[in-house]
Structure formats: C-alpha cells, structure tokens
C-alpha cells in the first residue's frame, strides 16, 4: 500500500511539472507546441523518478501525442519501427550470445592484461577503446559490442555502472573524431555541400577535434573515477583456451567488425559498400540461431532481449518527429536570430547550450537536420562564420550525456541493467557543462584561426 502511495505521488509530481512547463510554454510558443513541451516534461520526470516501468513510460507517447493533438497514432507508431531499432536488436542478440558462451570473460581477461587492473585503469581503458572504435564505427555499434564486456569485469555493482557509462560516454566523445564517426557529422558535410560551402578535409577535421576529444576523455575518466579507490580487480577465472561456441561467436564478431569497416565510406579514398548497418547487425544476430552456429534458441534467449529499451528508442524518435512536425524546432531556432547582436563568444555559448540541452530530449540526427540549415541562414544574414557555428552545433548534438533518449549509447548503457537515470543525470549534467565550455573555448581560440 505504501509503495502505491509513493508511486501515485511520483506520478502527481510528473503531472505537476508537465502542467507547469505547459503554462510557461504558452508565453513563448503556440498551444500545440506548449502541449508538446508539457508532455515531454511529464515523460522526462517519469523516466527520472522511475514512477512506472521504463517500458510503460516509453509507450505513453502512442497514447498522449494523438490524444493531445500533437501527431497522429500512425505517425507516432511508425517511429517504434525505425530502422535503427533493428540495428539494436541485432546488437542485443550478439551481446546475448557473448554472455551465453562466456566469451566476455575471455575478452575481459585479455583487456586486464594490457591495462592496470584497477578501477581507474579500467574506466580509462574502456572509455579510450570505445572512443577510438566509435571514430570509425557508429557509436551505437561500438557501445553494443563493448557493453557486455564492461559489466562482467567485476561483480561490484557501483563499478559496473561506472564501466557501462565509460563505454557509453567514450563512444559519444570519440564519435566526432572523424567525419564518418556519427550521423550528425555526415549531415553537416551534406548540408555544406548543398550550400556550396568548402568541405572540411578528413584529416583537417581530425586535427581540429582531437584536442576536444582528448580533454573530454580525460574529463569522463576522472569524473567516473571519483571515489572508486585503488582496489585491484581480481581475475576471477583463469582462461586456458577458447571453447568451440566461443570461437564461433568470436569469428562472427571479427567478421562483423571487418564488414562494418569495409562498409563505411572514407571519402575520397573509398565510397563504402553502401549496405544498411541495421541490416548488417540484424543479419549477424539472426545467424546465431542458424546452423552451423546454433548458439541461440528463440524460446529461451529471446526473453533476454530488453524490449523496454527498444520502446525507449521509439519514444525518442517520436519526440523528434513531434518536434519537427509541430514546428517547435524551427521556433526554437528562430530565437537564434534575436541573439545575433551578441558578441561572437556569447553567441557560440548560446548555440552550444541550446543544442546540447535540446538534443537531450530529441534525436541528435533529427536535431542537426533541422537546426543546421537554420544556423546557416542566421550566419548568412548576420555575417558570422557559418562553418564555425555549424561545426559547434554538430559536435554539441553528439555531446549529450544526461538522459537515455539523448543518444543511442546512453540508451544502451541503460539496457545493461546496471545504470539508472539518476546516475546518468548526475554525471551527465557535469559532462554537458564541461563539454559546452571546452567546445566554445576550442572553437573560439583554435577553430576560428583554421576556418577563417
């Protein structure tokens, strides 16, 4: 009975916050846009205080968006079948196979052999490995490949949480290192090409963002290492060799990484194969059920797929769709025009803060697609450096660390079962603010000279 009262109180608080945001929104936006803001505030509060199960909250947009006249049921539910969700499904199936065959114990044992077997050493090594891989693979794929290893290195639940966040945050940090590392980067280059702007060469891009990636990796590692102590992580199982089932899964993982690398375009040297990453990962996941592999059994192993997280992705995509369809994204962007009288430093800071905290509640891909043309238009009208401001916005769209719906790596960390929303917000808000500070400083005092 006491639990029910506490649950009702949390729901009532979420309703109160949602209604408050709706009322405030009416002063700046139209009725539909204000209703959308109120619903988002309600959902974010429920995700934060965990009044209901994650899966239940994530399905609420299907009911609330049509009921409040935001977007139709069909337009909402289409987002729950987004292609990227099938990429996650394939990745989850691979992660289940790694866990089932205990391959993660073998891999963890090898990782511990290269880095200091302390919590600080492991946090840094996981963040670094994740960052480097996500610079050439998608940050989603990287997180899926590494997350299973992270949570089986130790039995300590607090360390598991920090290890999972190290991988998720490392993937977001490293995704900007190359133009192909994350979708917003490619969207930026596409829009620059459309507008006839000079494209940033591959290695110039890496030279520009390398200092940012370095300081953010150090910040992530130091923040997650606070209070962990200097205990040595013991290798609980000594590995003698690989079993047949482990060799099969390892072969599939190796083949997957090779295929993803060959598939990725690296212009002007290689155009890639052009295959869908979602299709590739789902295919490798399904192969695990087939001979000669036969690692997974549907009746037994499909129960381990975290469908609640897949619904969470659907909710995130639905919010992104509602943002664009109601014109709320354009409305937010229009406020940028009124800020062009600021000094360049404060304008950079405003853009960075706006994008960083807006992308927490909408897809970074959708946000960059909507905002970059607007920022280009603002730059053209006010005479500011369009490339500089678009670059800042693109990086900030990937540097959202607070909420599971902000970026796929955050959601995958949640799916591991060792991270809760409160922990993510606690560490994420510090990293968001640090990220904004470092991006603005590097843009103002380093990128300006290169791009002028």
PDB file of N, CA and C in Angstrom, residues 301-395:
ATOM      1  N   UNK A 301      16.290 -17.651 -25.435  1.00  0.00           N
ATOM      2  CA  UNK A 301      17.141 -16.456 -25.431  1.00  0.00           C
ATOM      3  C   UNK A 301      16.424 -15.168 -25.821  1.00  0.00           C
ATOM      4  N   UNK A 302      15.293 -15.273 -26.543  1.00  0.00           N
ATOM      5  CA  UNK A 302      14.573 -14.058 -26.924  1.00  0.00           C
ATOM      6  C   UNK A 302      14.019 -13.330 -25.700  1.00  0.00           C
ATOM      7  N   UNK A 303      13.848 -14.054 -24.591  1.00  0.00           N
ATOM      8  CA  UNK A 303      13.340 -13.440 -23.353  1.00  0.00           C
ATOM      9  C   UNK A 303      14.343 -12.444 -22.772  1.00  0.00           C
ATOM     10  N   UNK A 304      15.611 -12.572 -23.170  1.00  0.00           N
ATOM     11  CA  UNK A 304      16.651 -11.685 -22.620  1.00  0.00           C
ATOM     12  C   UNK A 304      16.763 -10.375 -23.394  1.00  0.00           C
ATOM     13  N   UNK A 305      16.083 -10.263 -24.528  1.00  0.00           N
ATOM     14  CA  UNK A 305      16.135  -9.021 -25.311  1.00  0.00           C
ATOM     15  C   UNK A 305      15.408  -7.919 -24.532  1.00  0.00           C
ATOM     16  N   UNK A 306      16.054  -6.790 -24.249  1.00  0.00           N
ATOM     17  CA  UNK A 306      15.407  -5.719 -23.465  1.00  0.00           C
ATOM     18  C   UNK A 306      14.442  -4.888 -24.327  1.00  0.00           C
ATOM     19  N   UNK A 307      13.237  -5.425 -24.505  1.00  0.00           N
ATOM     20  CA  UNK A 307      12.263  -4.747 -25.374  1.00  0.00           C
ATOM     21  C   UNK A 307      11.898  -3.364 -24.845  1.00  0.00           C
ATOM     22  N   UNK A 308      11.984  -3.160 -23.518  1.00  0.00           N
ATOM     23  CA  UNK A 308      11.668  -1.844 -22.940  1.00  0.00           C
ATOM     24  C   UNK A 308      12.593  -0.774 -23.509  1.00  0.00           C
ATOM     25  N   UNK A 309      13.861  -1.137 -23.743  1.00  0.00           N
ATOM     26  CA  UNK A 309      14.816  -0.176 -24.299  1.00  0.00           C
ATOM     27  C   UNK A 309      14.474   0.127 -25.755  1.00  0.00           C
ATOM     28  N   UNK A 310      14.000  -0.874 -26.484  1.00  0.00           N
ATOM     29  CA  UNK A 310      13.592  -0.642 -27.871  1.00  0.00           C
ATOM     30  C   UNK A 310      12.393   0.316 -27.913  1.00  0.00           C
ATOM     31  N   UNK A 311      11.484   0.174 -26.939  1.00  0.00           N
ATOM     32  CA  UNK A 311      10.365   1.119 -26.842  1.00  0.00           C
ATOM     33  C   UNK A 311      10.868   2.520 -26.486  1.00  0.00           C
ATOM     34  N   UNK A 312      11.941   2.571 -25.678  1.00  0.00           N
ATOM     35  CA  UNK A 312      12.535   3.859 -25.314  1.00  0.00           C
ATOM     36  C   UNK A 312      13.058   4.577 -26.559  1.00  0.00           C
ATOM     37  N   UNK A 313      13.720   3.827 -27.451  1.00  0.00           N
ATOM     38  CA  UNK A 313      14.178   4.420 -28.709  1.00  0.00           C
ATOM     39  C   UNK A 313      12.992   4.946 -29.507  1.00  0.00           C
ATOM     40  N   UNK A 314      11.927   4.150 -29.564  1.00  0.00           N
ATOM     41  CA  UNK A 314      10.721   4.571 -30.278  1.00  0.00           C
ATOM     42  C   UNK A 314      10.173   5.873 -29.727  1.00  0.00           C
ATOM     43  N   UNK A 315      10.193   6.005 -28.391  1.00  0.00           N
ATOM     44  CA  UNK A 315       9.719   7.245 -27.754  1.00  0.00           C
ATOM     45  C   UNK A 315      10.600   8.423 -28.163  1.00  0.00           C
ATOM     46  N   UNK A 316      11.920   8.199 -28.186  1.00  0.00           N
ATOM     47  CA  UNK A 316      12.847   9.265 -28.585  1.00  0.00           C
ATOM     48  C   UNK A 316      12.616   9.713 -30.012  1.00  0.00           C
ATOM     49  N   UNK A 317      12.423   8.750 -30.921  1.00  0.00           N
ATOM     50  CA  UNK A 317      12.168   9.083 -32.331  1.00  0.00           C
ATOM     51  C   UNK A 317      10.818   9.793 -32.482  1.00  0.00           C
ATOM     52  N   UNK A 318       9.835   9.397 -31.668  1.00  0.00           N
ATOM     53  CA  UNK A 318       8.509  10.036 -31.713  1.00  0.00           C
ATOM     54  C   UNK A 318       8.600  11.496 -31.287  1.00  0.00           C
ATOM     55  N   UNK A 319       9.395  11.751 -30.233  1.00  0.00           N
ATOM     56  CA  UNK A 319       9.568  13.123 -29.766  1.00  0.00           C
ATOM     57  C   UNK A 319      10.238  13.971 -30.856  1.00  0.00           C
ATOM     58  N   UNK A 320      11.256  13.369 -31.523  1.00  0.00           N
ATOM     59  CA  UNK A 320      11.936  14.085 -32.617  1.00  0.00           C
ATOM     60  C   UNK A 320      10.951  14.425 -33.736  1.00  0.00           C
ATOM     61  N   UNK A 321      10.099  13.465 -34.079  1.00  0.00           N
ATOM     62  CA  UNK A 321       9.093  13.681 -35.128  1.00  0.00           C
ATOM     63  C   UNK A 321       8.128  14.796 -34.731  1.00  0.00           C
ATOM     64  N   UNK A 322       7.685  14.759 -33.462  1.00  0.00           N
ATOM     65  CA  UNK A 322       6.750  15.776 -32.978  1.00  0.00           C
ATOM     66  C   UNK A 322       7.401  17.156 -32.967  1.00  0.00           C
ATOM     67  N   UNK A 323       8.682  17.213 -32.622  1.00  0.00           N
ATOM     68  CA  UNK A 323       9.431  18.476 -32.620  1.00  0.00           C
ATOM     69  C   UNK A 323       9.387  19.128 -33.991  1.00  0.00           C
ATOM     70  N   UNK A 324       9.645  18.317 -35.037  1.00  0.00           N
ATOM     71  CA  UNK A 324       9.701  18.887 -36.381  1.00  0.00           C
ATOM     72  C   UNK A 324       8.298  19.167 -36.926  1.00  0.00           C
ATOM     73  N   UNK A 325       7.354  18.253 -36.666  1.00  0.00           N
ATOM     74  CA  UNK A 325       6.023  18.388 -37.265  1.00  0.00           C
ATOM     75  C   UNK A 325       5.220  19.536 -36.657  1.00  0.00           C
ATOM     76  N   UNK A 326       5.437  19.830 -35.370  1.00  0.00           N
ATOM     77  CA  UNK A 326       4.709  20.937 -34.737  1.00  0.00           C
ATOM     78  C   UNK A 326       5.387  22.281 -34.977  1.00  0.00           C
ATOM     79  N   UNK A 327       6.593  22.246 -35.577  1.00  0.00           N
ATOM     80  CA  UNK A 327       7.323  23.485 -35.824  1.00  0.00           C
ATOM     81  C   UNK A 327       8.069  23.995 -34.597  1.00  0.00           C
ATOM     82  N   UNK A 328       8.107  23.196 -33.523  1.00  0.00           N
ATOM     83  CA  UNK A 328       8.775  23.634 -32.295  1.00  0.00           C
ATOM     84  C   UNK A 328      10.280  23.810 -32.508  1.00  0.00           C
ATOM     85  N   UNK A 329      10.871  22.925 -33.294  1.00  0.00           N
ATOM     86  CA  UNK A 329      12.315  23.028 -33.553  1.00  0.00           C
ATOM     87  C   UNK A 329      12.632  24.331 -34.301  1.00  0.00           C
ATOM     88  N   UNK A 330      11.815  24.649 -35.318  1.00  0.00           N
ATOM     89  CA  UNK A 330      12.022  25.893 -36.068  1.00  0.00           C
ATOM     90  C   UNK A 330      11.813  27.114 -35.171  1.00  0.00           C
ATOM     91  N   UNK A 331      10.823  27.004 -34.284  1.00  0.00           N
ATOM     92  CA  UNK A 331      10.523  28.107 -33.365  1.00  0.00           C
ATOM     93  C   UNK A 331      11.699  28.374 -32.432  1.00  0.00           C
ATOM     94  N   UNK A 332      12.280  27.279 -31.910  1.00  0.00           N
ATOM     95  CA  UNK A 332      13.460  27.420 -31.046  1.00  0.00           C
ATOM     96  C   UNK A 332      14.619  28.044 -31.827  1.00  0.00           C
ATOM     97  N   UNK A 333      14.786  27.598 -33.062  1.00  0.00           N
ATOM     98  CA  UNK A 333      15.883  28.112 -33.887  1.00  0.00           C
ATOM     99  C   UNK A 333      15.704  29.593 -34.203  1.00  0.00           C
ATOM    100  N   UNK A 334      14.458  30.006 -34.333  1.00  0.00           N
ATOM    101  CA  UNK A 334      14.220  31.409 -34.682  1.00  0.00           C
ATOM    102  C   UNK A 334      14.702  32.362 -33.588  1.00  0.00           C
ATOM    103  N   UNK A 335      14.763  31.849 -32.350  1.00  0.00           N
ATOM    104  CA  UNK A 335      15.281  32.682 -31.265  1.00  0.00           C
ATOM    105  C   UNK A 335      16.758  33.000 -31.473  1.00  0.00           C
ATOM    106  N   UNK A 336      17.436  32.160 -32.264  1.00  0.00           N
ATOM    107  CA  UNK A 336      18.850  32.425 -32.571  1.00  0.00           C
ATOM    108  C   UNK A 336      19.006  33.760 -33.317  1.00  0.00           C
ATOM    109  N   UNK A 337      18.035  34.068 -34.174  1.00  0.00           N
ATOM    110  CA  UNK A 337      18.105  35.323 -34.944  1.00  0.00           C
ATOM    111  C   UNK A 337      18.132  36.537 -34.025  1.00  0.00           C
ATOM    112  N   UNK A 338      17.416  36.432 -32.917  1.00  0.00           N
ATOM    113  CA  UNK A 338      17.374  37.568 -31.993  1.00  0.00           C
ATOM    114  C   UNK A 338      18.651  37.679 -31.167  1.00  0.00           C
ATOM    115  N   UNK A 339      19.515  36.650 -31.248  1.00  0.00           N
ATOM    116  CA  UNK A 339      20.740  36.654 -30.440  1.00  0.00           C
ATOM    117  C   UNK A 339      21.975  37.084 -31.233  1.00  0.00           C
ATOM    118  N   UNK A 340      21.789  37.382 -32.524  1.00  0.00           N
ATOM    119  CA  UNK A 340      22.960  37.673 -33.356  1.00  0.00           C
ATOM    120  C   UNK A 340      23.615  39.010 -33.026  1.00  0.00           C
ATOM    121  N   UNK A 341      22.979  39.806 -32.179  1.00  0.00           N
ATOM    122  CA  UNK A 341      23.609  41.071 -31.763  1.00  0.00           C
ATOM    123  C   UNK A 341      24.632  40.837 -30.658  1.00  0.00           C
ATOM    124  N   UNK A 342      24.692  39.617 -30.115  1.00  0.00           N
ATOM    125  CA  UNK A 342      25.670  39.290 -29.069  1.00  0.00           C
ATOM    126  C   UNK A 342      27.088  39.259 -29.644  1.00  0.00           C
ATOM    127  N   UNK A 343      28.076  39.289 -28.740  1.00  0.00           N
ATOM    128  CA  UNK A 343      29.462  39.091 -29.171  1.00  0.00           C
ATOM    129  C   UNK A 343      29.606  37.653 -29.669  1.00  0.00           C
ATOM    130  N   UNK A 344      30.554  37.368 -30.579  1.00  0.00           N
ATOM    131  CA  UNK A 344      30.715  36.008 -31.110  1.00  0.00           C
ATOM    132  C   UNK A 344      30.869  34.939 -30.020  1.00  0.00           C
ATOM    133  N   UNK A 345      31.583  35.285 -28.927  1.00  0.00           N
ATOM    134  CA  UNK A 345      31.793  34.308 -27.855  1.00  0.00           C
ATOM    135  C   UNK A 345      30.480  33.928 -27.182  1.00  0.00           C
ATOM    136  N   UNK A 346      29.659  34.922 -26.865  1.00  0.00           N
ATOM    137  CA  UNK A 346      28.376  34.635 -26.214  1.00  0.00           C
ATOM    138  C   UNK A 346      27.397  33.961 -27.182  1.00  0.00           C
ATOM    139  N   UNK A 347      27.501  34.295 -28.450  1.00  0.00           N
ATOM    140  CA  UNK A 347      26.643  33.638 -29.446  1.00  0.00           C
ATOM    141  C   UNK A 347      27.014  32.162 -29.583  1.00  0.00           C
ATOM    142  N   UNK A 348      28.338  31.878 -29.613  1.00  0.00           N
ATOM    143  CA  UNK A 348      28.801  30.488 -29.630  1.00  0.00           C
ATOM    144  C   UNK A 348      28.293  29.736 -28.410  1.00  0.00           C
ATOM    145  N   UNK A 349      28.397  30.365 -27.237  1.00  0.00           N
ATOM    146  CA  UNK A 349      27.945  29.753 -25.987  1.00  0.00           C
ATOM    147  C   UNK A 349      26.446  29.479 -26.028  1.00  0.00           C
ATOM    148  N   UNK A 350      25.674  30.421 -26.565  1.00  0.00           N
ATOM    149  CA  UNK A 350      24.216  30.256 -26.650  1.00  0.00           C
ATOM    150  C   UNK A 350      23.841  29.096 -27.561  1.00  0.00           C
ATOM    151  N   UNK A 351      24.502  29.021 -28.720  1.00  0.00           N
ATOM    152  CA  UNK A 351      24.252  27.922 -29.662  1.00  0.00           C
ATOM    153  C   UNK A 351      24.607  26.587 -29.015  1.00  0.00           C
ATOM    154  N   UNK A 352      25.765  26.537 -28.348  1.00  0.00           N
ATOM    155  CA  UNK A 352      26.218  25.295 -27.715  1.00  0.00           C
ATOM    156  C   UNK A 352      25.244  24.831 -26.638  1.00  0.00           C
ATOM    157  N   UNK A 353      24.804  25.758 -25.789  1.00  0.00           N
ATOM    158  CA  UNK A 353      23.860  25.396 -24.713  1.00  0.00           C
ATOM    159  C   UNK A 353      22.516  24.957 -25.293  1.00  0.00           C
ATOM    160  N   UNK A 354      22.026  25.697 -26.291  1.00  0.00           N
ATOM    161  CA  UNK A 354      20.726  25.369 -26.901  1.00  0.00           C
ATOM    162  C   UNK A 354      20.743  23.968 -27.500  1.00  0.00           C
ATOM    163  N   UNK A 355      21.771  23.669 -28.299  1.00  0.00           N
ATOM    164  CA  UNK A 355      21.838  22.366 -28.969  1.00  0.00           C
ATOM    165  C   UNK A 355      22.072  21.246 -27.951  1.00  0.00           C
ATOM    166  N   UNK A 356      23.004  21.447 -27.004  1.00  0.00           N
ATOM    167  CA  UNK A 356      23.344  20.402 -26.030  1.00  0.00           C
ATOM    168  C   UNK A 356      22.125  19.981 -25.224  1.00  0.00           C
ATOM    169  N   UNK A 357      21.345  20.954 -24.752  1.00  0.00           N
ATOM    170  CA  UNK A 357      20.226  20.589 -23.878  1.00  0.00           C
ATOM    171  C   UNK A 357      18.958  20.262 -24.663  1.00  0.00           C
ATOM    172  N   UNK A 358      18.846  20.732 -25.916  1.00  0.00           N
ATOM    173  CA  UNK A 358      17.705  20.313 -26.747  1.00  0.00           C
ATOM    174  C   UNK A 358      17.882  18.873 -27.200  1.00  0.00           C
ATOM    175  N   UNK A 359      19.115  18.483 -27.509  1.00  0.00           N
ATOM    176  CA  UNK A 359      19.351  17.116 -28.008  1.00  0.00           C
ATOM    177  C   UNK A 359      19.161  16.066 -26.913  1.00  0.00           C
ATOM    178  N   UNK A 360      19.057  16.507 -25.645  1.00  0.00           N
ATOM    179  CA  UNK A 360      18.760  15.568 -24.563  1.00  0.00           C
ATOM    180  C   UNK A 360      17.379  14.937 -24.729  1.00  0.00           C
ATOM    181  N   UNK A 361      16.468  15.673 -25.361  1.00  0.00           N
ATOM    182  CA  UNK A 361      15.096  15.164 -25.468  1.00  0.00           C
ATOM    183  C   UNK A 361      14.676  14.908 -26.906  1.00  0.00           C
ATOM    184  N   UNK A 362      15.625  14.950 -27.810  1.00  0.00           N
ATOM    185  CA  UNK A 362      15.294  14.613 -29.200  1.00  0.00           C
ATOM    186  C   UNK A 362      16.505  13.973 -29.869  1.00  0.00           C
ATOM    187  N   UNK A 363      16.283  13.312 -30.965  1.00  0.00           N
ATOM    188  CA  UNK A 363      17.368  12.601 -31.663  1.00  0.00           C
ATOM    189  C   UNK A 363      18.411  13.592 -32.190  1.00  0.00           C
ATOM    190  N   UNK A 364      19.701  13.257 -31.996  1.00  0.00           N
ATOM    191  CA  UNK A 364      20.755  14.171 -32.475  1.00  0.00           C
ATOM    192  C   UNK A 364      20.749  14.276 -33.993  1.00  0.00           C
ATOM    193  N   UNK A 365      20.367  13.179 -34.664  1.00  0.00           N
ATOM    194  CA  UNK A 365      20.286  13.198 -36.128  1.00  0.00           C
ATOM    195  C   UNK A 365      19.180  14.143 -36.593  1.00  0.00           C
ATOM    196  N   UNK A 366      18.005  14.006 -35.963  1.00  0.00           N
ATOM    197  CA  UNK A 366      16.877  14.868 -36.330  1.00  0.00           C
ATOM    198  C   UNK A 366      17.191  16.328 -36.019  1.00  0.00           C
ATOM    199  N   UNK A 367      17.812  16.559 -34.873  1.00  0.00           N
ATOM    200  CA  UNK A 367      18.097  17.932 -34.450  1.00  0.00           C
ATOM    201  C   UNK A 367      19.078  18.614 -35.405  1.00  0.00           C
ATOM    202  N   UNK A 368      20.146  17.913 -35.791  1.00  0.00           N
ATOM    203  CA  UNK A 368      21.119  18.525 -36.700  1.00  0.00           C
ATOM    204  C   UNK A 368      20.492  18.771 -38.075  1.00  0.00           C
ATOM    205  N   UNK A 369      19.638  17.847 -38.508  1.00  0.00           N
ATOM    206  CA  UNK A 369      18.963  18.025 -39.807  1.00  0.00           C
ATOM    207  C   UNK A 369      18.096  19.285 -39.810  1.00  0.00           C
ATOM    208  N   UNK A 370      17.465  19.567 -38.664  1.00  0.00           N
ATOM    209  CA  UNK A 370      16.562  20.723 -38.566  1.00  0.00           C
ATOM    210  C   UNK A 370      17.341  22.013 -38.332  1.00  0.00           C
ATOM    211  N   UNK A 371      18.327  21.952 -37.433  1.00  0.00           N
ATOM    212  CA  UNK A 371      18.968  23.178 -36.945  1.00  0.00           C
ATOM    213  C   UNK A 371      20.082  23.709 -37.859  1.00  0.00           C
ATOM    214  N   UNK A 372      20.830  22.818 -38.520  1.00  0.00           N
ATOM    215  CA  UNK A 372      21.970  23.300 -39.306  1.00  0.00           C
ATOM    216  C   UNK A 372      21.554  24.247 -40.443  1.00  0.00           C
ATOM    217  N   UNK A 373      20.482  23.932 -41.194  1.00  0.00           N
ATOM    218  CA  UNK A 373      20.065  24.906 -42.220  1.00  0.00           C
ATOM    219  C   UNK A 373      19.664  26.250 -41.625  1.00  0.00           C
ATOM    220  N   UNK A 374      19.057  26.208 -40.429  1.00  0.00           N
ATOM    221  CA  UNK A 374      18.645  27.456 -39.774  1.00  0.00           C
ATOM    222  C   UNK A 374      19.871  28.250 -39.340  1.00  0.00           C
ATOM    223  N   UNK A 375      20.872  27.547 -38.751  1.00  0.00           N
ATOM    224  CA  UNK A 375      22.106  28.219 -38.322  1.00  0.00           C
ATOM    225  C   UNK A 375      22.839  28.805 -39.527  1.00  0.00           C
ATOM    226  N   UNK A 376      22.826  28.079 -40.648  1.00  0.00           N
ATOM    227  CA  UNK A 376      23.450  28.595 -41.881  1.00  0.00           C
ATOM    228  C   UNK A 376      22.756  29.885 -42.320  1.00  0.00           C
ATOM    229  N   UNK A 377      21.417  29.868 -42.264  1.00  0.00           N
ATOM    230  CA  UNK A 377      20.636  31.051 -42.658  1.00  0.00           C
ATOM    231  C   UNK A 377      20.937  32.231 -41.735  1.00  0.00           C
ATOM    232  N   UNK A 378      21.003  31.967 -40.431  1.00  0.00           N
ATOM    233  CA  UNK A 378      21.323  33.008 -39.451  1.00  0.00           C
ATOM    234  C   UNK A 378      22.711  33.585 -39.740  1.00  0.00           C
ATOM    235  N   UNK A 379      23.667  32.699 -40.033  1.00  0.00           N
ATOM    236  CA  UNK A 379      25.047  33.132 -40.307  1.00  0.00           C
ATOM    237  C   UNK A 379      25.098  34.016 -41.548  1.00  0.00           C
ATOM    238  N   UNK A 380      24.345  33.618 -42.577  1.00  0.00           N
ATOM    239  CA  UNK A 380      24.328  34.396 -43.822  1.00  0.00           C
ATOM    240  C   UNK A 380      23.766  35.794 -43.590  1.00  0.00           C
ATOM    241  N   UNK A 381      22.722  35.885 -42.744  1.00  0.00           N
ATOM    242  CA  UNK A 381      22.064  37.172 -42.508  1.00  0.00           C
ATOM    243  C   UNK A 381      22.870  38.091 -41.594  1.00  0.00           C
ATOM    244  N   UNK A 382      23.691  37.475 -40.725  1.00  0.00           N
ATOM    245  CA  UNK A 382      24.387  38.298 -39.724  1.00  0.00           C
ATOM    246  C   UNK A 382      25.883  38.428 -39.977  1.00  0.00           C
ATOM    247  N   UNK A 383      26.402  37.726 -41.000  1.00  0.00           N
ATOM    248  CA  UNK A 383      27.810  37.859 -41.359  1.00  0.00           C
ATOM    249  C   UNK A 383      28.772  37.101 -40.466  1.00  0.00           C
ATOM    250  N   UNK A 384      28.273  36.143 -39.663  1.00  0.00           N
ATOM    251  CA  UNK A 384      29.176  35.345 -38.814  1.00  0.00           C
ATOM    252  C   UNK A 384      29.689  34.138 -39.607  1.00  0.00           C
ATOM    253  N   UNK A 385      30.724  33.470 -39.089  1.00  0.00           N
ATOM    254  CA  UNK A 385      31.345  32.333 -39.783  1.00  0.00           C
ATOM    255  C   UNK A 385      30.416  31.122 -39.721  1.00  0.00           C
ATOM    256  N   UNK A 386      29.776  30.804 -40.844  1.00  0.00           N
ATOM    257  CA  UNK A 386      28.783  29.725 -40.879  1.00  0.00           C
ATOM    258  C   UNK A 386      29.397  28.370 -40.524  1.00  0.00           C
ATOM    259  N   UNK A 387      30.579  28.071 -41.099  1.00  0.00           N
ATOM    260  CA  UNK A 387      31.223  26.770 -40.858  1.00  0.00           C
ATOM    261  C   UNK A 387      31.515  26.576 -39.375  1.00  0.00           C
ATOM    262  N   UNK A 388      32.015  27.619 -38.718  1.00  0.00           N
ATOM    263  CA  UNK A 388      32.356  27.543 -37.292  1.00  0.00           C
ATOM    264  C   UNK A 388      31.125  27.224 -36.448  1.00  0.00           C
ATOM    265  N   UNK A 389      30.049  27.966 -36.678  1.00  0.00           N
ATOM    266  CA  UNK A 389      28.848  27.786 -35.860  1.00  0.00           C
ATOM    267  C   UNK A 389      28.160  26.455 -36.155  1.00  0.00           C
ATOM    268  N   UNK A 390      28.178  26.033 -37.419  1.00  0.00           N
ATOM    269  CA  UNK A 390      27.569  24.743 -37.765  1.00  0.00           C
ATOM    270  C   UNK A 390      28.377  23.594 -37.169  1.00  0.00           C
ATOM    271  N   UNK A 391      29.700  23.740 -37.125  1.00  0.00           N
ATOM    272  CA  UNK A 391      30.573  22.726 -36.530  1.00  0.00           C
ATOM    273  C   UNK A 391      30.297  22.603 -35.030  1.00  0.00           C
ATOM    274  N   UNK A 392      30.177  23.740 -34.354  1.00  0.00           N
ATOM    275  CA  UNK A 392      29.869  23.742 -32.905  1.00  0.00           C
ATOM    276  C   UNK A 392      28.534  23.047 -32.649  1.00  0.00           C
ATOM    277  N   UNK A 393      27.523  23.376 -33.444  1.00  0.00           N
ATOM    278  CA  UNK A 393      26.201  22.769 -33.269  1.00  0.00           C
ATOM    279  C   UNK A 393      26.249  21.259 -33.493  1.00  0.00           C
ATOM    280  N   UNK A 394      27.006  20.831 -34.504  1.00  0.00           N
ATOM    281  CA  UNK A 394      27.110  19.404 -34.831  1.00  0.00           C
ATOM    282  C   UNK A 394      27.751  18.622 -33.689  1.00  0.00           C
ATOM    283  N   UNK A 395      28.842  19.150 -33.144  1.00  0.00           N
ATOM    284  CA  UNK A 395      29.529  18.470 -32.041  1.00  0.00           C
ATOM    285  C   UNK A 395      28.629  18.427 -30.803  1.00  0.00           C
TER     286      UNK A 395
END
